[in-house]
Amino acid sequence: MEFVRVLYASKATNIYPDLKQDLIKILDTAVDFNSRNEITGVLYYGHGYFVQCLEGRKSKIDELFYEKILKDDRHKNCEILFYEKCDFGLFKHWNMKFAPINKRLGDFFLENHRDDFNPFLLTTNSIPSFIELLASEYATEPYVFEVND
């Protein structure tokens, strides 16, 4: 079995007026699907952008990305920023962890890309450090909702 890690970014479409409720729906669906398919990961949202890192069997990650994530109308401009084989999971403790953009992530972007938070600015040089930062972020609760747009 081949295991992979994928990082993708997208822009919220803002079709739904209640972003908090939409995020709860996304997370409930993700936790259920991911736990049944041995997928782990983290989802961050801020300033109208989503960035998600997923890990699992290649066939399951590809199915999830191409059959579900790309077809979800709650976001647009969905783009894979990083895709690699991996021998171990950085997010093995979470079927799906969510947290809003926080100071550490904002500081990372200001230091590396001179913008508050825009995952489309990540480069091949900054992505590995960004993924490590995502993996080091711990939330005290699985769903932390302080959504700042």
mmCIF file of C-alpha atoms in Angstrom:
data_model
loop_
_atom_site.group_PDB
_atom_site.id
_atom_site.type_symbol
_atom_site.label_atom_id
_atom_site.label_comp_id
_atom_site.label_asym_id
_atom_site.label_seq_id
_atom_site.Cartn_x
_atom_site.Cartn_y
_atom_site.Cartn_z
ATOM 1 C CA MET A 1 0.000 0.000 0.000
ATOM 2 C CA GLU A 2 1.257 3.399 -0.946
ATOM 3 C CA PHE A 3 0.614 6.249 1.501
ATOM 4 C CA VAL A 4 0.566 9.889 0.426
ATOM 5 C CA ARG A 5 0.306 13.375 1.871
ATOM 6 C CA VAL A 6 -1.485 16.092 -0.092
ATOM 7 C CA LEU A 7 -1.791 19.802 0.640
ATOM 8 C CA TYR A 8 -4.373 21.808 -1.241
ATOM 9 C CA ALA A 9 -5.808 25.298 -1.057
ATOM 10 C CA SER A 10 -9.067 26.814 -2.192
ATOM 11 C CA LYS A 11 -11.106 29.990 -1.916
ATOM 12 C CA ALA A 12 -14.502 30.010 -0.159
ATOM 13 C CA THR A 13 -17.384 30.767 -2.508
ATOM 14 C CA ASN A 14 -19.431 32.400 0.262
ATOM 15 C CA ILE A 15 -22.595 30.866 -1.194
ATOM 16 C CA TYR A 16 -23.847 30.053 2.283
ATOM 17 C CA PRO A 17 -24.523 32.870 4.737
ATOM 18 C CA ASP A 18 -23.670 30.821 7.833
ATOM 19 C CA LEU A 19 -20.024 29.856 7.450
ATOM 20 C CA LYS A 20 -19.822 28.393 10.943
ATOM 21 C CA GLN A 21 -22.652 25.934 10.208
ATOM 22 C CA ASP A 22 -21.047 25.006 6.877
ATOM 23 C CA LEU A 23 -17.751 24.285 8.595
ATOM 24 C CA ILE A 24 -19.507 22.041 11.112
ATOM 25 C CA LYS A 25 -21.129 20.123 8.232
ATOM 26 C CA ILE A 26 -17.788 19.815 6.427
ATOM 27 C CA LEU A 27 -16.097 18.532 9.559
ATOM 28 C CA ASP A 28 -18.853 16.062 10.476
ATOM 29 C CA THR A 29 -18.746 14.599 6.975
ATOM 30 C CA ALA A 30 -14.934 14.543 6.949
ATOM 31 C CA VAL A 31 -14.618 12.853 10.341
ATOM 32 C CA ASP A 32 -17.069 10.136 9.290
ATOM 33 C CA PHE A 33 -15.535 9.514 5.849
ATOM 34 C CA ASN A 34 -11.945 9.784 7.048
ATOM 35 C CA SER A 35 -12.383 7.427 9.989
ATOM 36 C CA ARG A 36 -13.918 4.775 7.701
ATOM 37 C CA ASN A 37 -11.106 5.201 5.152
ATOM 38 C CA GLU A 38 -8.097 5.641 7.475
ATOM 39 C CA ILE A 39 -7.471 9.213 6.333
ATOM 40 C CA THR A 40 -6.045 11.803 8.687
ATOM 41 C CA GLY A 41 -5.547 15.504 8.297
ATOM 42 C CA VAL A 42 -6.074 19.079 9.257
ATOM 43 C CA LEU A 43 -8.247 21.849 7.814
ATOM 44 C CA TYR A 44 -7.560 25.537 8.362
ATOM 45 C CA TYR A 45 -9.731 28.451 7.335
ATOM 46 C CA GLY A 46 -9.025 32.163 7.349
ATOM 47 C CA HIS A 47 -9.424 35.304 5.256
ATOM 48 C CA GLY A 48 -11.689 33.451 2.830
ATOM 49 C CA TYR A 49 -9.184 30.640 2.158
ATOM 50 C CA PHE A 50 -9.188 26.961 3.008
ATOM 51 C CA VAL A 51 -5.984 24.974 3.277
ATOM 52 C CA GLN A 52 -6.068 21.287 4.033
ATOM 53 C CA CYS A 53 -3.439 18.605 4.458
ATOM 54 C CA LEU A 54 -4.581 14.991 4.109
ATOM 55 C CA GLU A 55 -2.742 11.701 4.589
ATOM 56 C CA GLY A 56 -3.726 8.141 3.779
ATOM 57 C CA ARG A 57 -3.693 5.423 1.163
ATOM 58 C CA LYS A 58 -3.127 6.917 -2.274
ATOM 59 C CA SER A 59 -6.298 5.395 -3.746
ATOM 60 C CA LYS A 60 -8.457 6.810 -0.922
ATOM 61 C CA ILE A 61 -6.844 10.265 -0.986
ATOM 62 C CA ASP A 62 -7.233 10.492 -4.765
ATOM 63 C CA GLU A 63 -10.856 9.348 -4.571
ATOM 64 C CA LEU A 64 -11.622 11.880 -1.841
ATOM 65 C CA PHE A 65 -9.932 14.748 -3.658
ATOM 66 C CA TYR A 66 -11.202 14.124 -7.190
ATOM 67 C CA GLU A 67 -14.670 12.757 -6.397
ATOM 68 C CA LYS A 68 -15.663 14.874 -3.384
ATOM 69 C CA ILE A 69 -13.444 17.849 -2.649
ATOM 70 C CA LEU A 70 -13.208 19.165 -6.215
ATOM 71 C CA LYS A 71 -16.982 18.848 -6.637
ATOM 72 C CA ASP A 72 -17.862 20.729 -3.438
ATOM 73 C CA ASP A 73 -19.459 24.053 -4.386
ATOM 74 C CA ARG A 74 -18.581 25.697 -1.060
ATOM 75 C CA HIS A 75 -15.160 26.516 -2.482
ATOM 76 C CA LYS A 76 -13.501 27.326 -5.796
ATOM 77 C CA ASN A 77 -10.018 27.503 -7.314
ATOM 78 C CA CYS A 78 -9.120 24.255 -5.579
ATOM 79 C CA GLU A 79 -5.473 23.521 -6.300
ATOM 80 C CA ILE A 80 -3.054 20.840 -5.128
ATOM 81 C CA LEU A 81 0.037 22.613 -3.809
ATOM 82 C CA PHE A 82 1.975 19.551 -2.670
ATOM 83 C CA TYR A 83 1.666 15.794 -3.166
ATOM 84 C CA GLU A 84 4.189 13.250 -1.908
ATOM 85 C CA LYS A 85 4.620 9.657 -0.814
ATOM 86 C CA CYS A 86 5.012 9.401 2.942
ATOM 87 C CA ASP A 87 6.137 6.683 5.322
ATOM 88 C CA PHE A 88 4.513 8.081 8.462
ATOM 89 C CA GLY A 89 1.573 10.294 9.311
ATOM 90 C CA LEU A 90 2.053 13.737 10.761
ATOM 91 C CA PHE A 91 -1.661 14.001 11.553
ATOM 92 C CA LYS A 92 -2.270 10.484 12.870
ATOM 93 C CA HIS A 93 -4.107 11.772 15.949
ATOM 94 C CA TRP A 94 -6.916 13.424 13.981
ATOM 95 C CA ASN A 95 -9.389 12.027 11.467
ATOM 96 C CA MET A 96 -9.914 15.690 10.756
ATOM 97 C CA LYS A 97 -8.721 18.552 12.885
ATOM 98 C CA PHE A 98 -10.024 22.058 12.294
ATOM 99 C CA ALA A 99 -8.780 25.375 13.566
ATOM 100 C CA PRO A 100 -9.051 28.921 12.309
ATOM 101 C CA ILE A 101 -5.957 30.780 11.250
ATOM 102 C CA ASN A 102 -4.060 31.828 14.330
ATOM 103 C CA LYS A 103 -1.100 34.066 15.159
ATOM 104 C CA ARG A 104 1.550 31.414 14.448
ATOM 105 C CA LEU A 105 0.172 30.751 10.961
ATOM 106 C CA GLY A 106 -0.318 34.456 10.298
ATOM 107 C CA ASP A 107 3.251 35.147 11.384
ATOM 108 C CA PHE A 108 4.512 32.352 9.117
ATOM 109 C CA PHE A 109 2.890 34.020 6.114
ATOM 110 C CA LEU A 110 4.073 37.480 7.055
ATOM 111 C CA GLU A 111 7.652 36.216 7.449
ATOM 112 C CA ASN A 112 7.681 34.054 4.309
ATOM 113 C CA HIS A 113 5.220 35.681 1.930
ATOM 114 C CA ARG A 114 4.526 39.199 3.228
ATOM 115 C CA ASP A 115 0.782 38.600 3.450
ATOM 116 C CA ASP A 116 -1.465 37.705 6.402
ATOM 117 C CA PHE A 117 -2.703 34.386 5.054
ATOM 118 C CA ASN A 118 -2.945 33.262 1.463
ATOM 119 C CA PRO A 119 -2.059 29.603 0.931
ATOM 120 C CA PHE A 120 -1.696 30.164 -2.821
ATOM 121 C CA LEU A 121 1.525 32.053 -2.037
ATOM 122 C CA LEU A 122 3.192 28.920 -0.632
ATOM 123 C CA THR A 123 6.242 27.794 -2.597
ATOM 124 C CA THR A 124 8.227 24.585 -2.877
ATOM 125 C CA ASN A 125 10.632 26.113 -0.350
ATOM 126 C CA SER A 126 8.004 27.140 2.217
ATOM 127 C CA ILE A 127 5.564 24.205 1.950
ATOM 128 C CA PRO A 128 7.564 21.675 4.041
ATOM 129 C CA SER A 129 7.903 24.184 6.900
ATOM 130 C CA PHE A 130 4.229 25.066 6.588
ATOM 131 C CA ILE A 131 3.181 21.396 6.820
ATOM 132 C CA GLU A 132 5.389 20.960 9.903
ATOM 133 C CA LEU A 133 3.733 24.011 11.443
ATOM 134 C CA LEU A 134 0.274 22.565 10.711
ATOM 135 C CA ALA A 135 1.290 19.296 12.359
ATOM 136 C CA SER A 136 2.579 21.082 15.449
ATOM 137 C CA GLU A 137 -0.636 23.035 15.999
ATOM 138 C CA TYR A 138 -2.736 21.442 18.721
ATOM 139 C CA ALA A 139 -6.297 22.441 19.500
ATOM 140 C CA THR A 140 -7.737 21.697 22.922
ATOM 141 C CA GLU A 141 -11.051 20.820 21.270
ATOM 142 C CA PRO A 142 -11.604 19.052 17.932
ATOM 143 C CA TYR A 143 -13.663 21.943 16.547
ATOM 144 C CA VAL A 144 -12.504 25.417 17.473
ATOM 145 C CA PHE A 145 -14.746 28.089 15.985
ATOM 146 C CA GLU A 146 -13.515 31.624 16.048
ATOM 147 C CA VAL A 147 -13.915 32.224 12.357
ATOM 148 C CA ASN A 148 -12.368 35.473 11.173
ATOM 149 C CA ASP A 149 -12.953 36.399 7.594
#
